[in-house]
CSV table of C-alpha atoms in Angstrom, one decimal:
chain,number,residue,atom,x,y,z
A,1,MET,CA,12.9,14.5,0.3
A,2,ASN,CA,13.5,15.6,3.9
A,3,LEU,CA,10.9,16.3,6.5
A,4,LYS,CA,11.2,19.7,8.2
A,5,LEU,CA,12.7,19.4,11.6
A,6,ASN,CA,9.6,20.5,13.4
A,7,ASP,CA,7.4,18.1,11.5
A,8,ALA,CA,9.8,15.2,12.3
A,9,TRP,CA,9.5,16.1,16.0
A,10,PHE,CA,5.8,16.2,15.7
A,11,LEU,CA,5.8,12.7,14.2
A,12,LEU,CA,8.1,11.3,16.9
A,13,ILE,CA,6.1,12.9,19.7
A,14,GLY,CA,2.8,11.5,18.2
A,15,VAL,CA,4.1,8.0,17.9
A,16,VAL,CA,5.5,8.1,21.5
A,17,LEU,CA,2.2,9.5,22.8
A,18,ALA,CA,0.2,6.9,21.0
A,19,GLY,CA,2.4,4.1,22.2
A,20,LEU,CA,2.4,5.2,25.8
A,21,ALA,CA,-1.4,5.6,25.7
A,22,ALA,CA,-1.7,2.1,24.3
A,23,VAL,CA,0.5,0.8,27.2
A,24,ALA,CA,-1.6,2.5,29.8
A,25,ILE,CA,-4.9,1.3,28.3
A,26,GLY,CA,-3.7,-2.3,27.9
A,27,ASN,CA,-2.3,-2.6,31.4
A,28,PRO,CA,-5.1,-3.5,33.9
A,29,ASP,CA,-2.7,-3.1,36.8
A,30,ALA,CA,-1.7,0.4,35.9
A,31,ASN,CA,-2.5,3.0,38.6
A,32,ILE,CA,-4.7,6.0,38.2
A,33,ALA,CA,-1.7,8.3,37.7
A,34,LEU,CA,-0.7,6.4,34.6
A,35,TYR,CA,-4.2,6.7,33.2
A,36,GLY,CA,-4.1,10.4,34.0
A,37,VAL,CA,-0.8,10.8,32.1
A,38,ALA,CA,-2.2,8.9,29.2
A,39,GLY,CA,-5.3,11.1,29.2
A,40,VAL,CA,-3.2,14.3,29.2
A,41,MET,CA,-1.0,12.9,26.4
A,42,GLY,CA,-4.1,12.1,24.4
A,43,PHE,CA,-5.5,15.6,24.9
A,44,VAL,CA,-2.1,17.1,23.8
A,45,LEU,CA,-2.1,14.9,20.8
A,46,LEU,CA,-5.7,16.0,20.0
A,47,LEU,CA,-4.7,19.7,20.3
A,48,ALA,CA,-1.7,19.2,18.1
A,49,ILE,CA,-3.8,17.6,15.3
A,50,ILE,CA,-6.4,20.4,15.6
A,51,LEU,CA,-3.6,22.9,15.0
A,52,LYS,CA,-1.9,20.9,12.3
A,53,PRO,CA,-4.2,18.2,10.8
A,54,SER,CA,-1.5,16.9,8.5
A,55,PHE,CA,0.4,15.9,11.6
A,56,GLY,CA,-2.4,13.4,12.4
A,57,ALA,CA,-2.3,12.0,8.8
A,58,ASN,CA,1.5,11.5,9.0
A,59,ILE,CA,1.3,9.7,12.3
A,60,LEU,CA,-1.4,7.5,11.0
A,61,ILE,CA,0.6,6.7,7.8
A,62,PHE,CA,3.7,5.9,9.9
A,63,ALA,CA,1.7,3.6,12.3
A,64,ILE,CA,0.2,1.7,9.4
A,65,PHE,CA,3.4,1.3,7.3
A,66,THR,CA,5.3,0.1,10.3
A,67,ASN,CA,2.5,-2.2,11.2
A,68,PHE,CA,2.9,-0.8,14.7
A,69,SER,CA,-0.3,-2.3,16.1
A,70,ARG,CA,1.0,-5.8,15.2
A,71,GLN,CA,4.2,-5.2,17.1
A,72,LEU,CA,2.2,-4.0,20.2
A,73,ALA,CA,-0.2,-7.0,19.9
A,74,ASP,CA,2.7,-9.4,19.9
A,75,ILE,CA,3.7,-8.2,23.4
A,76,GLY,CA,0.1,-8.2,24.6
A,77,LEU,CA,-0.8,-4.6,24.1
A,78,PRO,CA,-3.7,-3.0,22.2
A,79,GLY,CA,-3.1,-1.5,18.8
A,80,VAL,CA,-2.8,2.2,18.1
A,81,VAL,CA,-4.4,2.6,14.7
A,82,ILE,CA,-8.0,2.7,15.8
A,83,PRO,CA,-7.3,5.2,18.7
A,84,LEU,CA,-5.3,7.3,16.2
A,85,VAL,CA,-8.0,7.3,13.6
A,86,LEU,CA,-10.6,8.3,16.2
A,87,THR,CA,-8.3,11.0,17.5
A,88,VAL,CA,-7.6,12.4,14.1
A,89,SER,CA,-11.2,12.3,13.0
A,90,VAL,CA,-12.4,14.1,16.1
A,91,ALA,CA,-9.7,16.7,15.7
A,92,ILE,CA,-10.7,17.3,12.0
A,93,LEU,CA,-14.4,17.7,13.0
A,94,ILE,CA,-13.4,20.2,15.7
A,95,ARG,CA,-11.2,22.2,13.3
A,96,ASN,CA,-13.8,22.1,10.6
A,97,TYR,CA,-16.4,23.5,13.1
A,98,TYR,CA,-14.2,26.5,14.0
A,99,ALA,CA,-12.0,27.1,11.0
A,100,GLY,CA,-13.3,25.0,8.1
A,101,GLN,CA,-11.3,21.9,7.1
A,102,LEU,CA,-13.4,19.7,4.8
A,103,PRO,CA,-13.3,20.3,1.0
A,104,ALA,CA,-16.6,21.9,-0.1
A,105,ASP,CA,-16.6,21.0,-3.8
A,106,ARG,CA,-15.7,17.4,-4.6
A,107,LYS,CA,-16.9,17.0,-8.2
A,108,LYS,CA,-13.6,15.6,-9.4
A,109,THR,CA,-13.5,12.9,-6.7
A,110,PHE,CA,-17.2,12.1,-6.8
A,111,ALA,CA,-16.9,9.1,-9.1
A,112,ILE,CA,-14.0,7.7,-7.0
A,113,GLU,CA,-15.9,8.1,-3.8
A,114,ALA,CA,-19.1,6.7,-5.3
A,115,PHE,CA,-17.4,3.5,-6.5
A,116,LEU,CA,-15.7,3.1,-3.2
A,117,ILE,CA,-19.0,3.2,-1.3
A,118,LEU,CA,-20.6,0.9,-3.9
A,119,TYR,CA,-17.7,-1.6,-3.5
A,120,PHE,CA,-18.3,-1.5,0.3
A,121,LEU,CA,-22.1,-2.1,-0.3
A,122,ALA,CA,-21.1,-5.1,-2.5
A,123,MET,CA,-19.2,-6.5,0.4
A,124,VAL,CA,-22.2,-5.9,2.7
A,125,VAL,CA,-24.7,-7.5,0.4
A,126,SER,CA,-22.4,-10.6,-0.1
A,127,TYR,CA,-23.0,-11.3,3.6
A,128,LEU,CA,-26.3,-12.8,2.6
A,129,ALA,CA,-24.5,-15.6,0.8
A,130,ALA,CA,-21.8,-16.1,3.4
A,131,THR,CA,-21.5,-19.5,5.2
A,132,ASN,CA,-19.2,-18.1,7.8
A,133,LYS,CA,-21.1,-15.1,9.0
A,134,GLU,CA,-18.5,-14.1,11.6
A,135,GLN,CA,-15.7,-13.9,9.1
A,136,ALA,CA,-17.9,-11.9,6.8
A,137,ILE,CA,-18.7,-9.4,9.5
A,138,PHE,CA,-15.0,-9.2,10.4
A,139,LYS,CA,-14.1,-8.3,6.8
A,140,ILE,CA,-16.9,-5.8,6.5
A,141,MET,CA,-15.7,-4.0,9.7
A,142,GLU,CA,-12.2,-4.0,8.3
A,143,MET,CA,-13.4,-2.3,5.2
A,144,VAL,CA,-15.2,0.3,7.4
A,145,LYS,CA,-11.9,1.0,9.1
A,146,ASN,CA,-10.2,1.3,5.7
A,147,ILE,CA,-12.8,3.8,4.4
A,148,ILE,CA,-12.5,5.9,7.6
A,149,ILE,CA,-8.7,5.9,7.2
A,150,VAL,CA,-9.0,7.0,3.5
A,151,TYR,CA,-11.3,9.9,4.5
A,152,THR,CA,-9.2,10.8,7.5
A,153,ILE,CA,-6.1,11.2,5.3
A,154,PHE,CA,-8.1,12.9,2.6
A,155,PHE,CA,-9.6,15.5,5.0
A,156,SER,CA,-6.3,16.1,6.8
A,157,LEU,CA,-4.1,17.0,3.9
A,158,ARG,CA,-5.5,20.3,2.7
A,159,ASP,CA,-2.6,21.8,0.9
A,160,ILE,CA,0.0,20.6,-1.6
A,161,PHE,CA,2.9,20.9,0.8
A,162,ALA,CA,1.2,18.6,3.4
A,163,TRP,CA,0.2,16.1,0.6
A,164,LYS,CA,3.8,15.9,-0.6
A,165,GLN,CA,5.0,15.6,3.0
A,166,ALA,CA,2.7,12.6,3.5
A,167,ILE,CA,4.2,10.9,0.4
A,168,ARG,CA,7.7,11.6,1.9
A,169,VAL,CA,6.6,9.9,5.1
A,170,VAL,CA,5.6,6.8,3.1
A,171,VAL,CA,9.0,6.8,1.4
A,172,ILE,CA,11.1,7.5,4.4
A,173,THR,CA,9.2,5.0,6.6
A,174,THR,CA,9.5,2.2,4.1
A,175,THR,CA,13.2,3.0,3.4
A,176,LEU,CA,14.0,2.9,7.2
A,177,LEU,CA,12.3,-0.4,7.5
A,178,CYS,CA,14.2,-1.8,4.5
A,179,LEU,CA,17.4,-0.4,6.1
A,180,LEU,CA,16.8,-2.8,9.0
A,181,GLY,CA,16.6,-5.6,6.4
A,182,THR,CA,19.8,-4.5,4.8
A,183,TYR,CA,21.5,-4.8,8.1
A,184,GLN,CA,20.3,-8.4,8.4
A,185,LEU,CA,21.7,-9.1,4.9
A,186,VAL,CA,25.0,-7.5,5.5
A,187,THR,CA,25.6,-9.0,9.0
A,188,GLY,CA,23.9,-12.4,8.3
A,189,ASN,CA,22.1,-11.9,11.7
A,190,TYR,CA,18.6,-12.8,10.7
A,191,ALA,CA,17.7,-13.6,14.4
A,192,GLN,CA,17.7,-9.8,15.1
A,193,ASP,CA,14.2,-8.7,14.0
A,194,PHE,CA,14.3,-5.2,15.6
A,195,PHE,CA,11.3,-5.8,17.9
A,196,GLY,CA,9.3,-7.2,15.0
A,197,PHE,CA,9.9,-4.4,12.5
A,198,ALA,CA,12.2,-6.5,10.4
A,199,ARG,CA,10.9,-10.1,10.4
A,200,VAL,CA,12.4,-13.0,8.5
A,201,SER,CA,10.6,-16.0,7.1
A,202,THR,CA,12.6,-19.2,6.5
A,203,GLN,CA,11.0,-21.1,3.6
A,204,GLY,CA,12.0,-23.7,1.0
A,205,VAL,CA,12.4,-21.6,-2.2
A,206,PHE,CA,14.9,-23.5,-4.3
A,207,ASP,CA,15.3,-27.2,-5.2
A,208,ASN,CA,17.4,-29.1,-2.7
A,209,ASP,CA,16.9,-26.2,-0.3
A,210,SER,CA,16.8,-28.5,2.8
A,211,GLY,CA,17.7,-25.7,5.3
A,212,GLY,CA,15.3,-23.2,3.8
A,213,THR,CA,16.1,-19.7,2.5
A,214,SER,CA,15.8,-16.6,4.7
A,215,ARG,CA,13.3,-14.3,3.0
A,216,LEU,CA,13.0,-10.7,4.3
A,217,ALA,CA,9.4,-10.1,5.5
A,218,GLY,CA,9.5,-6.6,7.0
A,219,PRO,CA,7.0,-5.7,9.7
A,220,VAL,CA,4.2,-7.7,8.1
A,221,ASN,CA,6.0,-11.1,8.5
A,222,ASP,CA,5.1,-12.2,4.9
A,223,PRO,CA,7.8,-11.8,2.2
A,224,ASN,CA,5.4,-11.7,-0.7
A,225,MET,CA,3.2,-9.0,0.9
A,226,TRP,CA,6.3,-7.0,2.0
A,227,ALA,CA,7.6,-7.1,-1.6
A,228,GLN,CA,4.2,-5.9,-2.9
A,229,ILE,CA,4.4,-2.9,-0.6
A,230,ILE,CA,7.9,-2.1,-1.6
A,231,VAL,CA,6.9,-2.3,-5.3
A,232,ALA,CA,4.2,0.3,-4.6
A,233,VAL,CA,6.7,2.7,-2.9
A,234,ILE,CA,9.5,2.4,-5.6
A,235,PRO,CA,7.7,4.6,-8.1
A,236,LEU,CA,7.4,7.4,-5.5
A,237,VAL,CA,11.2,7.3,-5.3
A,238,LEU,CA,11.9,6.8,-9.0
A,239,PHE,CA,10.1,9.9,-10.2
A,240,GLN,CA,11.7,12.1,-7.6
A,241,ILE,CA,15.2,10.9,-8.6
A,242,VAL,CA,14.5,11.8,-12.2
A,243,ASN,CA,12.7,15.1,-11.6
A,244,GLU,CA,14.4,16.4,-8.4
A,245,PRO,CA,16.5,19.5,-9.3
A,246,ASP,CA,18.6,19.3,-6.1
A,247,PHE,CA,21.6,16.9,-6.7
A,248,LYS,CA,21.9,16.0,-3.0
A,249,LEU,CA,18.3,14.9,-2.9
A,250,LYS,CA,18.8,12.9,-6.1
A,251,VAL,CA,21.7,11.1,-4.4
A,252,LEU,CA,19.6,10.4,-1.3
A,253,GLY,CA,16.8,9.2,-3.5
A,254,ALA,CA,19.2,6.9,-5.4
A,255,GLY,CA,20.4,5.5,-2.0
A,256,ALA,CA,16.8,4.9,-0.9
A,257,LEU,CA,16.1,3.2,-4.3
A,258,GLY,CA,19.1,0.9,-3.8
A,259,ILE,CA,18.0,-0.1,-0.3
A,260,LEU,CA,14.4,-0.8,-1.4
A,261,SER,CA,15.6,-2.8,-4.5
A,262,LEU,CA,18.0,-4.9,-2.4
A,263,VAL,CA,15.4,-5.8,0.1
A,264,LEU,CA,12.8,-6.5,-2.7
A,265,LEU,CA,15.3,-9.0,-4.3
A,266,ASN,CA,15.7,-10.8,-1.0
A,267,THR,CA,12.0,-11.3,-0.5
A,268,TYR,CA,12.3,-13.8,-3.5
A,269,SER,CA,8.8,-12.9,-4.5
A,270,ARG,CA,8.3,-13.7,-8.2
A,271,GLY,CA,5.1,-11.9,-8.5
A,272,SER,CA,6.7,-8.7,-7.2
A,273,TYR,CA,9.6,-9.2,-9.7
A,274,VAL,CA,7.0,-9.2,-12.4
A,275,ALA,CA,5.3,-6.1,-10.9
A,276,LEU,CA,8.7,-4.3,-10.7
A,277,THR,CA,9.3,-5.0,-14.3
A,278,VAL,CA,6.0,-3.4,-15.2
A,279,VAL,CA,6.8,-0.4,-13.1
A,280,ILE,CA,10.2,0.1,-14.8
A,281,ILE,CA,8.6,-0.2,-18.2
A,282,LEU,CA,5.9,2.3,-17.3
A,283,VAL,CA,8.4,4.8,-15.9
A,284,LEU,CA,10.8,4.5,-18.9
A,285,PHE,CA,8.5,4.2,-21.9
A,286,VAL,CA,5.0,5.5,-20.9
A,287,TYR,CA,5.6,8.3,-18.4
A,288,GLY,CA,9.2,9.1,-19.3
A,289,LYS,CA,8.7,10.9,-22.6
A,290,LYS,CA,11.6,13.3,-21.9
A,291,TYR,CA,14.1,10.6,-21.2
A,292,ASN,CA,16.9,10.0,-23.7
A,293,PRO,CA,16.0,6.8,-25.5
A,294,VAL,CA,19.7,5.9,-26.0
A,295,LEU,CA,20.3,6.0,-22.2
A,296,ILE,CA,17.1,3.9,-21.7
A,297,PHE,CA,18.3,1.1,-24.1
A,298,LEU,CA,21.8,1.3,-22.6
A,299,GLY,CA,20.3,0.8,-19.2
A,300,LEU,CA,18.2,-2.1,-20.3
A,301,GLY,CA,21.3,-3.6,-22.1
A,302,LEU,CA,23.3,-3.3,-18.9
A,303,PHE,CA,20.6,-5.0,-17.0
A,304,VAL,CA,20.6,-8.0,-19.4
A,305,VAL,CA,24.4,-8.2,-19.2
A,306,MET,CA,24.4,-8.0,-15.4
A,307,LEU,CA,21.6,-10.6,-14.9
A,308,PRO,CA,23.8,-13.6,-15.3
A,309,LEU,CA,26.3,-12.0,-12.9
A,310,LEU,CA,23.8,-11.9,-10.1
A,311,PRO,CA,24.3,-14.4,-7.3
A,312,ALA,CA,23.0,-17.8,-8.4
A,313,LYS,CA,20.0,-17.7,-6.0
A,314,PHE,CA,18.7,-14.5,-7.6
A,315,ALA,CA,19.4,-15.8,-11.1
A,316,ASP,CA,17.5,-19.0,-10.3
A,317,ARG,CA,14.5,-17.1,-9.0
A,318,PHE,CA,14.3,-15.0,-12.1
A,319,ASP,CA,14.9,-18.1,-14.3
A,320,SER,CA,11.9,-19.8,-12.5
A,321,LEU,CA,9.6,-17.2,-14.1
A,322,LYS,CA,10.0,-19.2,-17.4
A,323,ILE,CA,7.3,-21.6,-16.2
A,324,PHE,CA,4.8,-18.9,-17.1
A,325,THR,CA,6.0,-18.7,-20.7
A,326,PRO,CA,4.4,-20.9,-23.5
A,327,GLY,CA,7.5,-23.0,-23.7
A,328,GLY,CA,7.9,-23.5,-19.9
A,329,THR,CA,8.2,-27.2,-19.1
A,330,GLU,CA,8.5,-27.0,-15.3
A,331,PHE,CA,4.9,-25.9,-14.6
A,332,ASN,CA,3.7,-29.2,-13.3
A,333,GLU,CA,6.9,-29.5,-11.1
A,334,ASP,CA,6.4,-26.3,-9.2
A,335,GLY,CA,4.3,-27.0,-6.2
A,336,SER,CA,3.7,-23.3,-5.5
A,337,VAL,CA,2.3,-22.7,-8.9
A,338,GLN,CA,0.2,-25.8,-8.8
A,339,GLY,CA,-1.3,-24.7,-5.5
A,340,ARG,CA,-2.0,-21.2,-6.8
A,341,LEU,CA,-3.6,-22.7,-10.0
A,342,SER,CA,-5.8,-24.8,-7.7
A,343,VAL,CA,-6.8,-21.7,-5.8
A,344,MET,CA,-7.5,-19.7,-8.9
A,345,LEU,CA,-9.6,-22.4,-10.5
A,346,SER,CA,-11.5,-22.9,-7.3
A,347,GLY,CA,-12.2,-19.2,-7.1
A,348,ILE,CA,-13.5,-19.2,-10.7
A,349,ALA,CA,-15.7,-22.1,-9.8
A,350,MET,CA,-17.1,-20.2,-6.8
A,351,PHE,CA,-17.8,-17.3,-9.1
A,352,ALA,CA,-19.5,-19.5,-11.6
A,353,ASP,CA,-21.8,-20.9,-9.0
A,354,HIS,CA,-22.5,-17.6,-7.3
A,355,PRO,CA,-22.0,-14.9,-10.0
A,356,LEU,CA,-24.0,-12.1,-8.4
A,357,LEU,CA,-23.0,-12.0,-4.8
A,358,GLY,CA,-20.2,-14.5,-4.6
A,359,VAL,CA,-19.8,-16.9,-1.7
A,360,GLY,CA,-19.6,-14.0,0.8
A,361,VAL,CA,-16.8,-11.6,1.7
A,362,GLY,CA,-14.1,-13.4,3.7
A,363,ASN,CA,-15.5,-16.8,2.9
A,364,PHE,CA,-13.1,-18.0,0.2
A,365,GLN,CA,-11.2,-20.1,2.8
A,366,THR,CA,-14.4,-21.6,4.1
A,367,ASN,CA,-15.4,-22.9,0.7
A,368,TYR,CA,-12.0,-23.8,-0.7
A,369,GLN,CA,-11.9,-27.5,0.2
A,370,ASP,CA,-15.3,-28.2,-1.4
A,371,TYR,CA,-14.2,-26.7,-4.7
A,372,SER,CA,-10.5,-27.8,-4.8
A,373,GLY,CA,-11.6,-31.4,-4.3
A,374,LYS,CA,-13.8,-31.2,-7.5
A,375,ILE,CA,-10.9,-29.7,-9.5
A,376,GLY,CA,-8.4,-32.2,-8.3
A,377,ILE,CA,-5.1,-30.3,-8.8
A,378,GLU,CA,-4.2,-30.0,-5.1
A,379,PHE,CA,-5.2,-32.5,-2.4
A,380,GLU,CA,-3.7,-30.8,0.6
A,381,TYR,CA,-6.3,-30.6,3.4
A,382,GLY,CA,-7.1,-27.3,5.0
A,383,GLU,CA,-8.1,-23.7,4.2
A,384,ARG,CA,-6.1,-21.7,1.7
A,385,ASP,CA,-5.9,-18.0,0.9
A,386,PRO,CA,-7.1,-16.8,-2.5
A,387,HIS,CA,-3.5,-15.7,-3.6
A,388,SER,CA,-5.0,-13.3,-6.1
A,389,LEU,CA,-7.0,-10.2,-5.4
A,390,VAL,CA,-9.0,-10.5,-8.7
A,391,THR,CA,-9.9,-14.1,-7.9
A,392,GLN,CA,-10.8,-13.2,-4.3
A,393,ILE,CA,-13.1,-10.3,-5.3
A,394,LEU,CA,-14.9,-12.4,-8.0
A,395,ALA,CA,-15.3,-15.4,-5.7
A,396,GLU,CA,-16.4,-13.5,-2.6
A,397,THR,CA,-18.4,-10.6,-3.9
A,398,GLY,CA,-19.4,-11.7,-7.4
A,399,ILE,CA,-19.8,-9.5,-10.5
A,400,PHE,CA,-21.1,-6.6,-8.4
A,401,GLY,CA,-18.0,-6.5,-6.3
A,402,MET,CA,-15.7,-6.7,-9.3
A,403,ILE,CA,-17.5,-4.0,-11.3
A,404,THR,CA,-17.4,-1.6,-8.4
A,405,PHE,CA,-13.8,-2.3,-7.4
A,406,MET,CA,-12.6,-1.9,-11.0
A,407,GLY,CA,-14.8,1.2,-11.4
A,408,MET,CA,-13.0,2.7,-8.4
A,409,ILE,CA,-9.6,1.9,-9.8
A,410,ILE,CA,-10.4,3.3,-13.2
A,411,SER,CA,-11.9,6.4,-11.7
A,412,LEU,CA,-8.8,6.8,-9.5
A,413,LEU,CA,-6.3,6.5,-12.4
A,414,SER,CA,-8.5,8.6,-14.7
A,415,GLY,CA,-8.8,11.3,-12.0
A,416,LEU,CA,-5.0,11.5,-11.7
A,417,ALA,CA,-4.7,11.6,-15.5
A,418,LYS,CA,-7.1,14.5,-15.7
A,419,ALA,CA,-5.4,16.3,-12.9
A,420,LEU,CA,-2.1,15.8,-14.7
A,421,ARG,CA,-3.6,17.4,-17.9
A,422,SER,CA,-5.1,20.2,-16.0
A,423,ILE,CA,-1.8,21.5,-14.7
A,424,SER,CA,0.3,20.7,-17.9
A,425,ASP,CA,-0.1,24.3,-19.1
A,426,LEU,CA,0.3,26.0,-15.7
A,427,PRO,CA,4.0,26.7,-14.9
A,428,ALA,CA,3.2,27.3,-11.3
A,429,TYR,CA,1.8,23.8,-10.8
A,430,ARG,CA,3.7,21.8,-13.4
A,431,SER,CA,6.2,20.7,-10.8
A,432,ASN,CA,3.5,18.5,-9.3
A,433,ALA,CA,3.3,16.3,-12.4
A,434,PRO,CA,5.9,13.8,-11.3
A,435,TRP,CA,4.1,13.3,-8.0
A,436,LEU,CA,0.8,12.6,-9.8
A,437,MET,CA,2.5,10.1,-12.2
A,438,SER,CA,4.3,8.4,-9.4
A,439,LEU,CA,1.0,7.7,-7.7
A,440,GLN,CA,-0.5,6.3,-10.9
A,441,VAL,CA,2.5,3.9,-11.4
A,442,SER,CA,2.3,3.0,-7.7
A,443,ILE,CA,-1.3,1.9,-8.0
A,444,ILE,CA,-0.6,-0.1,-11.1
A,445,GLY,CA,2.5,-1.7,-9.6
A,446,TYR,CA,0.5,-2.7,-6.5
A,447,LEU,CA,-2.3,-4.2,-8.5
A,448,VAL,CA,0.0,-6.2,-10.8
A,449,ALA,CA,1.5,-7.8,-7.7
A,450,ALA,CA,-2.0,-8.3,-6.4
A,451,LEU,CA,-2.7,-10.6,-9.4
A,452,PHE,CA,-0.6,-13.1,-7.3
A,453,LEU,CA,-1.6,-12.0,-3.8
A,454,HIS,CA,-4.9,-11.6,-1.8
A,455,ASP,CA,-5.9,-8.7,0.4
A,456,ALA,CA,-4.2,-9.6,3.7
A,457,TYR,CA,-2.5,-6.2,3.9
A,458,ILE,CA,-4.6,-4.1,1.6
A,459,ARG,CA,-4.6,-1.3,4.1
A,460,TYR,CA,-1.3,-0.2,2.5
A,461,PHE,CA,-3.1,0.2,-0.8
A,462,TRP,CA,-5.8,2.3,0.8
A,463,ILE,CA,-3.1,4.7,2.0
A,464,ILE,CA,-1.9,5.1,-1.7
A,465,ALA,CA,-5.5,5.5,-2.8
A,466,ALA,CA,-6.1,8.2,-0.1
A,467,LEU,CA,-3.1,10.1,-1.3
A,468,SER,CA,-4.3,9.8,-4.9
A,469,ILE,CA,-7.8,11.1,-4.0
A,470,THR,CA,-6.2,14.0,-2.1
A,471,ALA,CA,-4.1,14.8,-5.2
A,472,VAL,CA,-7.1,14.9,-7.5
A,473,GLN,CA,-8.9,17.3,-5.1
A,474,LEU,CA,-6.0,19.6,-4.5
A,475,MET,CA,-5.1,19.9,-8.1
A,476,ASP,CA,-8.7,20.8,-8.9
A,477,GLU,CA,-8.8,23.4,-6.2
A,478,HIS,CA,-5.6,25.0,-7.2
A,479,VAL,CA,-6.4,25.1,-10.9
A,480,ASN,CA,-9.8,26.7,-10.1
A,481,SER,CA,-8.0,29.2,-7.9
A,482,TYR,CA,-5.5,30.0,-10.6
A,483,ALA,CA,-8.3,30.5,-13.2
A,484,SER,CA,-10.2,32.8,-10.8
A,485,SER,CA,-7.1,34.9,-10.2
A,486,THR,CA,-6.5,35.5,-13.9
A,487,MET,CA,-10.1,36.6,-14.6
A,488,PRO,CA,-10.1,40.3,-15.8
A,489,GLU,CA,-12.5,41.5,-13.1
A,490,PHE,CA,-10.4,39.8,-10.4
A,491,SER,CA,-7.2,41.3,-11.8
A,492,HIS,CA,-8.8,44.7,-12.0
């Protein structure tokens, strides 16, 4: 799971160039020479991406997963994601003009792309119902950026090696960020946030927790959202550990998995604990047909035995999940759950009143107080986030938004499943199967966690979606190429 040395240098150079360019642009007192240097660096970056488009995709993935723009914004500098997207897009267009870069036949991805555009149109149409027009426009423009990012990555990764390399960038970047959190845990030095790349949120998590609990929040400064991102990355590691033939890489993968799991535990995110459980079940029982069932049950048994031996705070957090069971008696005593129930019921009420278009994209917060007062579960004054992607989509974009979003998800998972079947009888491409399955489980894990979280950092999901669309396209191209090469007239 290592990047080639030259690609690692490409990645480092790209981040440095983008960062320096952002400093130059954001500093009004900079002299002409500094702007000139920034321009030269930008031109070099453009040339590098023209020569190696996947380099641009990897830089973009790295910048998004590290939330690099947020770190720059905190010190008064402009973000790098938009300049990067524009640079990569221009480079792809130039390369396509001279050498051809865009996939010509996209029949296998047509349904996915169609539902993606329809979902965007649902957001645009919901603007008509929005009370807060400015917020609606902001969310629509954010979706425009996300779609451009999806296509930028899709069109940049035009071979299987580049696609796998991009997945490795996701895994390595997330693991390195979690390694910073591991340092905080081991040393107890939570004040060291590594320039914002390893933030910590102190919140009251347990009863009698007067001083608050330090929850690892990664570069996004939200422990629940960071946990959701980690849950989506863990399947990408799990499948490689199981299917990687190189023992050294298996050990490295196991180490990465340990770091990711440790940080996930210390986010204290119950929704992500549930999502991780779903991921493990899928990996072992749905996608792991070749695994020894005896070893699986031994592993589960070991987990059950070890659970009581976990530090009390983790055991208490797992134990608090009992409130969701039929026999749970602490439901009404959990303020967090009460608040989320109020949010969920308010969202359903918004959908009931506005079933077609919703209350307008980005307008859940604006309408929350009006609806929560009628429901009467929570009386805290102020705006609240939806805390559930499903509730948010239904409330803000209505049935049109929900149908198109679910259509895109189903098409995405179905496309990966068809790609998996198409290579099952082709020895030359069968080694790609674990990569396809890992993306399927990654999407499912993210969406399970999204049942308890809204779309604040959904751009991470769009990266996984872009890698999945790319996989569907690449597998189709290679299967067709293989079929053509085995035709009698071609062989002759």
